[in-house]
mmCIF file of C-alpha atoms in Angstrom:
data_model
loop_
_atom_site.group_PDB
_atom_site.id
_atom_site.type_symbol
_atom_site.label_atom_id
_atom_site.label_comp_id
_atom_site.label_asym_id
_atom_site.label_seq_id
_atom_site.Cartn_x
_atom_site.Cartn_y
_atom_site.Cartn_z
ATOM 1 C CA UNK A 1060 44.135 9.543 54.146
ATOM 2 C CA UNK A 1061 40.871 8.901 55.959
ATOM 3 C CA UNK A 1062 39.672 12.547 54.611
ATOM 4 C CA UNK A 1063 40.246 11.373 51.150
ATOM 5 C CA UNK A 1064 38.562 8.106 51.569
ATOM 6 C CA UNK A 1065 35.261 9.697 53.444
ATOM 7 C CA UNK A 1066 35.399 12.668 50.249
ATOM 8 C CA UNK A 1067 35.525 9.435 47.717
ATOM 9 C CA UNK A 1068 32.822 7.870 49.970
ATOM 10 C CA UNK A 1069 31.060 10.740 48.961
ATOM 11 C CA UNK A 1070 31.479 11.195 45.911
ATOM 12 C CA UNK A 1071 30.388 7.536 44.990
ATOM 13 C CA UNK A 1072 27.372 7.685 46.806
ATOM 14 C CA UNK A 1073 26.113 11.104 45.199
ATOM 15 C CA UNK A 1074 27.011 9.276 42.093
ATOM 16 C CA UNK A 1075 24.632 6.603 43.029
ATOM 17 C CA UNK A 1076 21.917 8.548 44.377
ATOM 18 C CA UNK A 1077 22.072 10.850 40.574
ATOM 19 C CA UNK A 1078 22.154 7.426 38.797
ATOM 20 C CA UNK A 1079 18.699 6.138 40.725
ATOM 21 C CA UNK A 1080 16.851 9.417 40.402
ATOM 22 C CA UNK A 1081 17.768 8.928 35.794
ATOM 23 C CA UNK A 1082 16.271 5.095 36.285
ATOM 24 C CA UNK A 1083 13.463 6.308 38.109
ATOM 25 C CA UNK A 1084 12.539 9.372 35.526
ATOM 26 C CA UNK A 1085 13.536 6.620 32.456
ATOM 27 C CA UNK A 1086 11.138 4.312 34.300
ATOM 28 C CA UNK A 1087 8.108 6.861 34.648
ATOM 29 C CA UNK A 1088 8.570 7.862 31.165
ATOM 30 C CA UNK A 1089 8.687 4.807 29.787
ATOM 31 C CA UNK A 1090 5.165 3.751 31.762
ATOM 32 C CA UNK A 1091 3.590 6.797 30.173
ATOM 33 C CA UNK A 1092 3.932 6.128 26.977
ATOM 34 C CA UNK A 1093 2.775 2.874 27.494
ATOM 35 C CA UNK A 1094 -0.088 4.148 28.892
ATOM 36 C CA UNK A 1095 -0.241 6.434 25.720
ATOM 37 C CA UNK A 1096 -0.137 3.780 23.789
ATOM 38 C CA UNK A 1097 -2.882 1.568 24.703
ATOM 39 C CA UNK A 1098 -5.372 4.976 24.966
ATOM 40 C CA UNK A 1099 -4.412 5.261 21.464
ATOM 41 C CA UNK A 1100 -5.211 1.535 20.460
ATOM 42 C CA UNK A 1101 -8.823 1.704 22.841
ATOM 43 C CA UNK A 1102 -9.494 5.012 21.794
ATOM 44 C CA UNK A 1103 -9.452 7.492 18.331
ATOM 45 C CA UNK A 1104 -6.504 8.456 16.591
ATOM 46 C CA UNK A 1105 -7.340 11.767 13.903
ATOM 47 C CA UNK A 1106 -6.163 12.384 10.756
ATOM 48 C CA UNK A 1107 -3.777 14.671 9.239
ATOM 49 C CA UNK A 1108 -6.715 17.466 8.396
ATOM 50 C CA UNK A 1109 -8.427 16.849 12.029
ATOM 51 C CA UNK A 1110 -11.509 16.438 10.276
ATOM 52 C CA UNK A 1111 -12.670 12.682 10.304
ATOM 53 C CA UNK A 1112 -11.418 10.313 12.941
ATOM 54 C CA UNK A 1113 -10.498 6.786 12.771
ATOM 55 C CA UNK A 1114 -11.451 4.413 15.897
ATOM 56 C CA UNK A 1115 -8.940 1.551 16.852
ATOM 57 C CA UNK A 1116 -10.034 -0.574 18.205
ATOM 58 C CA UNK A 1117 -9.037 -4.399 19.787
ATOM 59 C CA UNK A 1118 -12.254 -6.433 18.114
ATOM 60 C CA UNK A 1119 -11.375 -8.830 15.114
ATOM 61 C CA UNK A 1120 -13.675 -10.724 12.881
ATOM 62 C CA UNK A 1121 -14.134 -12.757 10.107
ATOM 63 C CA UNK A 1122 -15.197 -11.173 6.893
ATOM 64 C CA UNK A 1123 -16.474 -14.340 4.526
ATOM 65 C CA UNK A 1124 -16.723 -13.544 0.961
ATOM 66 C CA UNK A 1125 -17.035 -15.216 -2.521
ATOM 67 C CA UNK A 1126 -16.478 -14.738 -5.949
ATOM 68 C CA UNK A 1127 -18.820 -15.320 -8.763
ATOM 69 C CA UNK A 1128 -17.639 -18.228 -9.880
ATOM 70 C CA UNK A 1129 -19.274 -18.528 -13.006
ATOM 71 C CA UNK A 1130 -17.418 -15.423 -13.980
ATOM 72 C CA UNK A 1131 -14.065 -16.860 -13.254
ATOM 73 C CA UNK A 1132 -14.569 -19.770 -15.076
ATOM 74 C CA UNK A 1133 -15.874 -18.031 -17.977
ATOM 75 C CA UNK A 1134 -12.743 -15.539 -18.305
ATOM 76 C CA UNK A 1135 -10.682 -18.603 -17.529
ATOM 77 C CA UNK A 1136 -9.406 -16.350 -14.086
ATOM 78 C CA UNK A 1137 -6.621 -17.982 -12.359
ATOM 79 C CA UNK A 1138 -7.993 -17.899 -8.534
ATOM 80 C CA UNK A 1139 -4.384 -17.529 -7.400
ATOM 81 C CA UNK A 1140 -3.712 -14.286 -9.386
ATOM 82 C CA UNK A 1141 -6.685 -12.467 -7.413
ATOM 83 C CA UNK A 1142 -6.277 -10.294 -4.706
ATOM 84 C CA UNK A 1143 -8.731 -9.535 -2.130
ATOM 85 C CA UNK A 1144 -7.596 -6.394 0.168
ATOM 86 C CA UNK A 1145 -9.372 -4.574 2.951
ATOM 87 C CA UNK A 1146 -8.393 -1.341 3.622
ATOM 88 C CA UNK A 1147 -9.005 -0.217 7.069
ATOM 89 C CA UNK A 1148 -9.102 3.599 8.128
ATOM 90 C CA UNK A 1149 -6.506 2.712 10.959
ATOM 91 C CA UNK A 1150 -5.188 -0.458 10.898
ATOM 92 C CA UNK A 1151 -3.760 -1.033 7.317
ATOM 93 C CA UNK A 1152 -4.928 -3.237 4.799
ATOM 94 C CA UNK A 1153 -5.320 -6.624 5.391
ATOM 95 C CA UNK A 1154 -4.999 -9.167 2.559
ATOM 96 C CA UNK A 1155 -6.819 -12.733 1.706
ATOM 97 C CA UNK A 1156 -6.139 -15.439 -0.703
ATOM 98 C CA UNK A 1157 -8.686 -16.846 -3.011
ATOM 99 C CA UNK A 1158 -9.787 -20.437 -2.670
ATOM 100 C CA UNK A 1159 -10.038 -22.515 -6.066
ATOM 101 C CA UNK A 1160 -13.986 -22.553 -5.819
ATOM 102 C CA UNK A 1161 -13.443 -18.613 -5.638
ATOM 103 C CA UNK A 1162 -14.544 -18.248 -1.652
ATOM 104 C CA UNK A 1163 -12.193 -16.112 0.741
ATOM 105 C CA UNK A 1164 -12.164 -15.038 4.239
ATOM 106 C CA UNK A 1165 -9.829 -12.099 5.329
ATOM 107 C CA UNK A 1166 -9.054 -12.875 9.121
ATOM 108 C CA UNK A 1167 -8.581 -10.241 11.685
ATOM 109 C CA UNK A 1168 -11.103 -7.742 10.313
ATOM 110 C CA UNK A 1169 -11.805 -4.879 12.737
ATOM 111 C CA UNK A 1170 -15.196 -3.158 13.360
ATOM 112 C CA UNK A 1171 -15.957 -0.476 11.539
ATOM 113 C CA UNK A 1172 -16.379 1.144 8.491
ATOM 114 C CA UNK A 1173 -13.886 -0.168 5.382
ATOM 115 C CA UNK A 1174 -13.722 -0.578 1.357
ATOM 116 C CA UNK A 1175 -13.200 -4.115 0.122
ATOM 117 C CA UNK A 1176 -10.987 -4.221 -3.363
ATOM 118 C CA UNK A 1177 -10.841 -7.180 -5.414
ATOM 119 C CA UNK A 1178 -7.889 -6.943 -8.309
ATOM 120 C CA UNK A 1179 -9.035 -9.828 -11.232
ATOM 121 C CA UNK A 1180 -7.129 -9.912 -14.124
ATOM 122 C CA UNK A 1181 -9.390 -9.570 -16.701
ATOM 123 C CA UNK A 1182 -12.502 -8.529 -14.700
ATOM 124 C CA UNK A 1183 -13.515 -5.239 -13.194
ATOM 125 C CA UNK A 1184 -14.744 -5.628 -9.280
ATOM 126 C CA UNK A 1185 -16.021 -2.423 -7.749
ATOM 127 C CA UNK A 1186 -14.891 -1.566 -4.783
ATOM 128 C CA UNK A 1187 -17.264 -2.445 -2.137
ATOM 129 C CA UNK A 1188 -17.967 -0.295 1.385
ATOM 130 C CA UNK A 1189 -17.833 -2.487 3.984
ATOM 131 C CA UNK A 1190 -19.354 -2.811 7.779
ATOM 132 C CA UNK A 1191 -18.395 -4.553 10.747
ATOM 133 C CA UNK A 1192 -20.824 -3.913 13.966
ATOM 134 C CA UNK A 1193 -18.516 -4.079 17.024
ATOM 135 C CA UNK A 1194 -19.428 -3.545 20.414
ATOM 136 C CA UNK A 1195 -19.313 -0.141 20.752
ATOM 137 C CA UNK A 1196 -21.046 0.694 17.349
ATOM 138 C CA UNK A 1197 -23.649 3.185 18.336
ATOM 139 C CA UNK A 1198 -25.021 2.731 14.946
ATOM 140 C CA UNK A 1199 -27.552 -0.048 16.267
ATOM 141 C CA UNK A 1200 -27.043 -3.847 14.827
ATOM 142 C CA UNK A 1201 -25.999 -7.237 16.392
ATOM 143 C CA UNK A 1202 -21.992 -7.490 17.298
ATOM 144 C CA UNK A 1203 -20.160 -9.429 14.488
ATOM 145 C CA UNK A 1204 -22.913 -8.635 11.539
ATOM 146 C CA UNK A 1205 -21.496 -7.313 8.134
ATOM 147 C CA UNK A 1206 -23.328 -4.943 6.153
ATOM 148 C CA UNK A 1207 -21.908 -3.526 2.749
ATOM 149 C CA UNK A 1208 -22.787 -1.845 -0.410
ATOM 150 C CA UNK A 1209 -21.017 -0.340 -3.491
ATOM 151 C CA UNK A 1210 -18.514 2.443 -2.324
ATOM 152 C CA UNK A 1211 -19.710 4.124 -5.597
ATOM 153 C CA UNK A 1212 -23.345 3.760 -5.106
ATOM 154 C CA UNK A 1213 -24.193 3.041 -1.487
ATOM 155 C CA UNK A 1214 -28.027 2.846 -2.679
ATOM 156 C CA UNK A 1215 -27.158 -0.847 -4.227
ATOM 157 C CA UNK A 1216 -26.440 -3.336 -1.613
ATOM 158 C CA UNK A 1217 -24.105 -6.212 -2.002
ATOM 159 C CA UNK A 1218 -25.560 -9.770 -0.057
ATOM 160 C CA UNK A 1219 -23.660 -10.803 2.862
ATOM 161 C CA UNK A 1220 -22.944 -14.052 4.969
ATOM 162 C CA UNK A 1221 -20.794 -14.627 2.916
ATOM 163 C CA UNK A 1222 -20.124 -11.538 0.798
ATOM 164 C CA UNK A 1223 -20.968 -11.864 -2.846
ATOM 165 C CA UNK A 1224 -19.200 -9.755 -5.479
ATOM 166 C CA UNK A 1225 -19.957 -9.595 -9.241
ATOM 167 C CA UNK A 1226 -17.657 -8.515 -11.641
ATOM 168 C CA UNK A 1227 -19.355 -4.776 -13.444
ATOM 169 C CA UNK A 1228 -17.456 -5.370 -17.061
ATOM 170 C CA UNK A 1229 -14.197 -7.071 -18.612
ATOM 171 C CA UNK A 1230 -10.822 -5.376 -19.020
ATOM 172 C CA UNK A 1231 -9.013 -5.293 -22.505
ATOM 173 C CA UNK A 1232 -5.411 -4.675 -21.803
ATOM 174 C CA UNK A 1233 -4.925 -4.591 -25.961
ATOM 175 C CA UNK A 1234 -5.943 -2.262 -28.069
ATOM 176 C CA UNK A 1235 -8.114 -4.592 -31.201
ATOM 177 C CA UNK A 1236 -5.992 -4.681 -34.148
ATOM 178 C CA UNK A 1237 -8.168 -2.831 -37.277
ATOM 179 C CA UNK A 1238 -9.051 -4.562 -40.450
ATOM 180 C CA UNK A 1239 -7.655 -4.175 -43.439
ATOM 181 C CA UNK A 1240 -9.690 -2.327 -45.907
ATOM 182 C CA UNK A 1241 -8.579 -0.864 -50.085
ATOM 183 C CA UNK A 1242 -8.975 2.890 -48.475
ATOM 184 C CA UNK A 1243 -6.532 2.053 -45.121
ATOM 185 C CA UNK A 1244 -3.955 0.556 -48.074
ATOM 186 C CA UNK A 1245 -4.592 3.637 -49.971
ATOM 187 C CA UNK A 1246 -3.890 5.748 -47.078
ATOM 188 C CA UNK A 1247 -0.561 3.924 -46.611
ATOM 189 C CA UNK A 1248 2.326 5.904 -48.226
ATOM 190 C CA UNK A 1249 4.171 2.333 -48.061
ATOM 191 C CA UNK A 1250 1.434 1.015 -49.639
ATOM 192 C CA UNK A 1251 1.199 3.812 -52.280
ATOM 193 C CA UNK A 1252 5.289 3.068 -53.176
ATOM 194 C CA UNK A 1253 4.490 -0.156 -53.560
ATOM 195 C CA UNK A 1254 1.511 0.159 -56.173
ATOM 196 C CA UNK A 1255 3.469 2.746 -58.535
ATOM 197 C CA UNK A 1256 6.905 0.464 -58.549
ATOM 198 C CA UNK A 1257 4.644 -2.437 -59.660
ATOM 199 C CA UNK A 1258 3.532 0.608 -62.187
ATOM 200 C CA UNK A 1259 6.435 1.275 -63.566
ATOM 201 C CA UNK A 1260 8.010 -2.126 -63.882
ATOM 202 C CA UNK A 1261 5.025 -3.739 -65.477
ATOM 203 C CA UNK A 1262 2.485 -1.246 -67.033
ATOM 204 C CA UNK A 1263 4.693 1.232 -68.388
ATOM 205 C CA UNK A 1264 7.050 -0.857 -70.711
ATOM 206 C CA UNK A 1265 3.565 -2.314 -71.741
ATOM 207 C CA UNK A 1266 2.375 1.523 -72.520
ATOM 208 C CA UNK A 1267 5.764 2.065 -74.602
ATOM 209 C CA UNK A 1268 5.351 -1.043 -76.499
ATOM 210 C CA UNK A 1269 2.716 0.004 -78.975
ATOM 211 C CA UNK A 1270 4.714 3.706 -79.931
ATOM 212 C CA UNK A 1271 6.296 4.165 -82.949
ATOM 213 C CA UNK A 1272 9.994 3.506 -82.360
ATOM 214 C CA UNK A 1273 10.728 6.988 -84.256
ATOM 215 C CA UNK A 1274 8.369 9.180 -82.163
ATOM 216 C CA UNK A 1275 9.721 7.024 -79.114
ATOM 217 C CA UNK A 1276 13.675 8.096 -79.529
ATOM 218 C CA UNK A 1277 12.073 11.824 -80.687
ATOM 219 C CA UNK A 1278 10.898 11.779 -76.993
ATOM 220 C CA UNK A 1279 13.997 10.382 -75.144
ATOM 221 C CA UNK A 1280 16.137 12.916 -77.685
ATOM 222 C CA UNK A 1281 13.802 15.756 -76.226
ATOM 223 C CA UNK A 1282 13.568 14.103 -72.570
ATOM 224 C CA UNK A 1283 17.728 14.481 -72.676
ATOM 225 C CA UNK A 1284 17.605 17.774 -73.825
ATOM 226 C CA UNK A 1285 15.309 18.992 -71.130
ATOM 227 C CA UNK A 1286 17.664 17.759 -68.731
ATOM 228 C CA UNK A 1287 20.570 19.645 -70.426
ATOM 229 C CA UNK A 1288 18.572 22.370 -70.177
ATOM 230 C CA UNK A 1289 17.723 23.188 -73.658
ATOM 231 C CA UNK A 1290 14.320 24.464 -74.837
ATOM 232 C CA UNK A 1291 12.102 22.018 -76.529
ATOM 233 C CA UNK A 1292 12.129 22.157 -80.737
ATOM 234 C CA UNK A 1293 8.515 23.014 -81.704
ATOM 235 C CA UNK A 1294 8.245 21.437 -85.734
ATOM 236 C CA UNK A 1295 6.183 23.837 -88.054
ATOM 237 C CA UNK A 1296 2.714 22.951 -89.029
ATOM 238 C CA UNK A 1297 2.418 22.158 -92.350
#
């Protein structure tokens, strides 16, 4: 009996000592990837091709921008329909509302390099290339300024402090209905049904009322027999 309890002693306590050492490894695994984690966020994290890199990093601004206003009002723009979106290279995209006088500010803007889209309905923004100096920018510039410029033509600037964007054209959504013209209606085989039923309902009896009644049932007589199949009668000249 005292075997058997000292084996069970054992037993439990080897049981023990296996069921510290899988807390400890859980433990030092799960440390490392915490560690992993906040490299990533400090450090870069490459994309899919290896090529470019995007930089996360902790610093968040305020990008303040503003719509031409003039524009809105002219295209009758409801400011709550717009949609201002900053896409980031590795933190998302990060989304503003529009303010009645047409003034935004997305929050939480990292440093770095981004494009700024504006969707109007109605009006065509281009997309705008956007830059945030951070700290670590070894580009040169004070922390916190913004500089930006069209993401199609990065030799036209946009103004910052705040950010003004212009609309480049208006959007039809509907195709202009055509005008209606004497050639279009001739062109219409509706149309052209139309026109010869009017014909023959009004301008032909017209045509039939000045021939002589005997020449008239000497063509229905020969109209008949063409669709009997017999041969015309030719009369004799005199």
């Amino acid at each position: 009996t005292i075997r058997q309890r000292d084996a069970m002693r054992a037993r439990r306590d080897a049981t023990r000592r296996r069921a510290i050492g899988w807390y400890a490894l859980c433990a030092c695994a799960t440390l490392a990837a915490l560690r992993g984690a906040r490299a990533a966020q400090e450090g870069t994290m490459k994309t899919r091709d290896g090529a470019n890199t995007a930089v996360v990093t902790r610093e968040r601004y305020v990008l303040d921008g503003a719509l031409d206003e003039g524009a809105l009002r002219a295209h009758g723009v409801d400011t709550r329909t717009i949609r201002v979106t900053l896409n980031t290279e590795a933190h998302g995209k990060i989304g503003s509302k529009v303010r009645g006088d047409g003034t935004f500010a997305v929050r939480d803007a990292p440093a770095g390099r981004h494009v700024l889209d504006v969707h109007a309905v109605g009006l065509n923004f281009p997309p705008v290339a956007v830059r945030i100096v951070g700290a670590d920018d070894g580009d040169g510039g004070k922390v916190g300024d913004v500089e930006a410029y069209l993401a199609e033509d990065r030799t036209v600037t946009v103004p910052t402090k705040p950010l003004r964007l212009t609309p480049a054209s208006t959007l039809e959504y509907y195709e202009p209905a055509s005008s209606v013209s004497l050639g279009s209606l001739l062109r219409n085989p509706m149309a052209l049904m139309v026109i010869m039923s009017v014909f023959l309902a009004v301008v032909a009896p017209k045509i039939l009322e000045g021939i002589d009644p005997e020449e008239l049932k000497r063509m229905q007589a020969e109209l008949a027999g063409a669709a009997r199949g017999e041969a015309p009668r030719v009369d004799a000249a005199d």
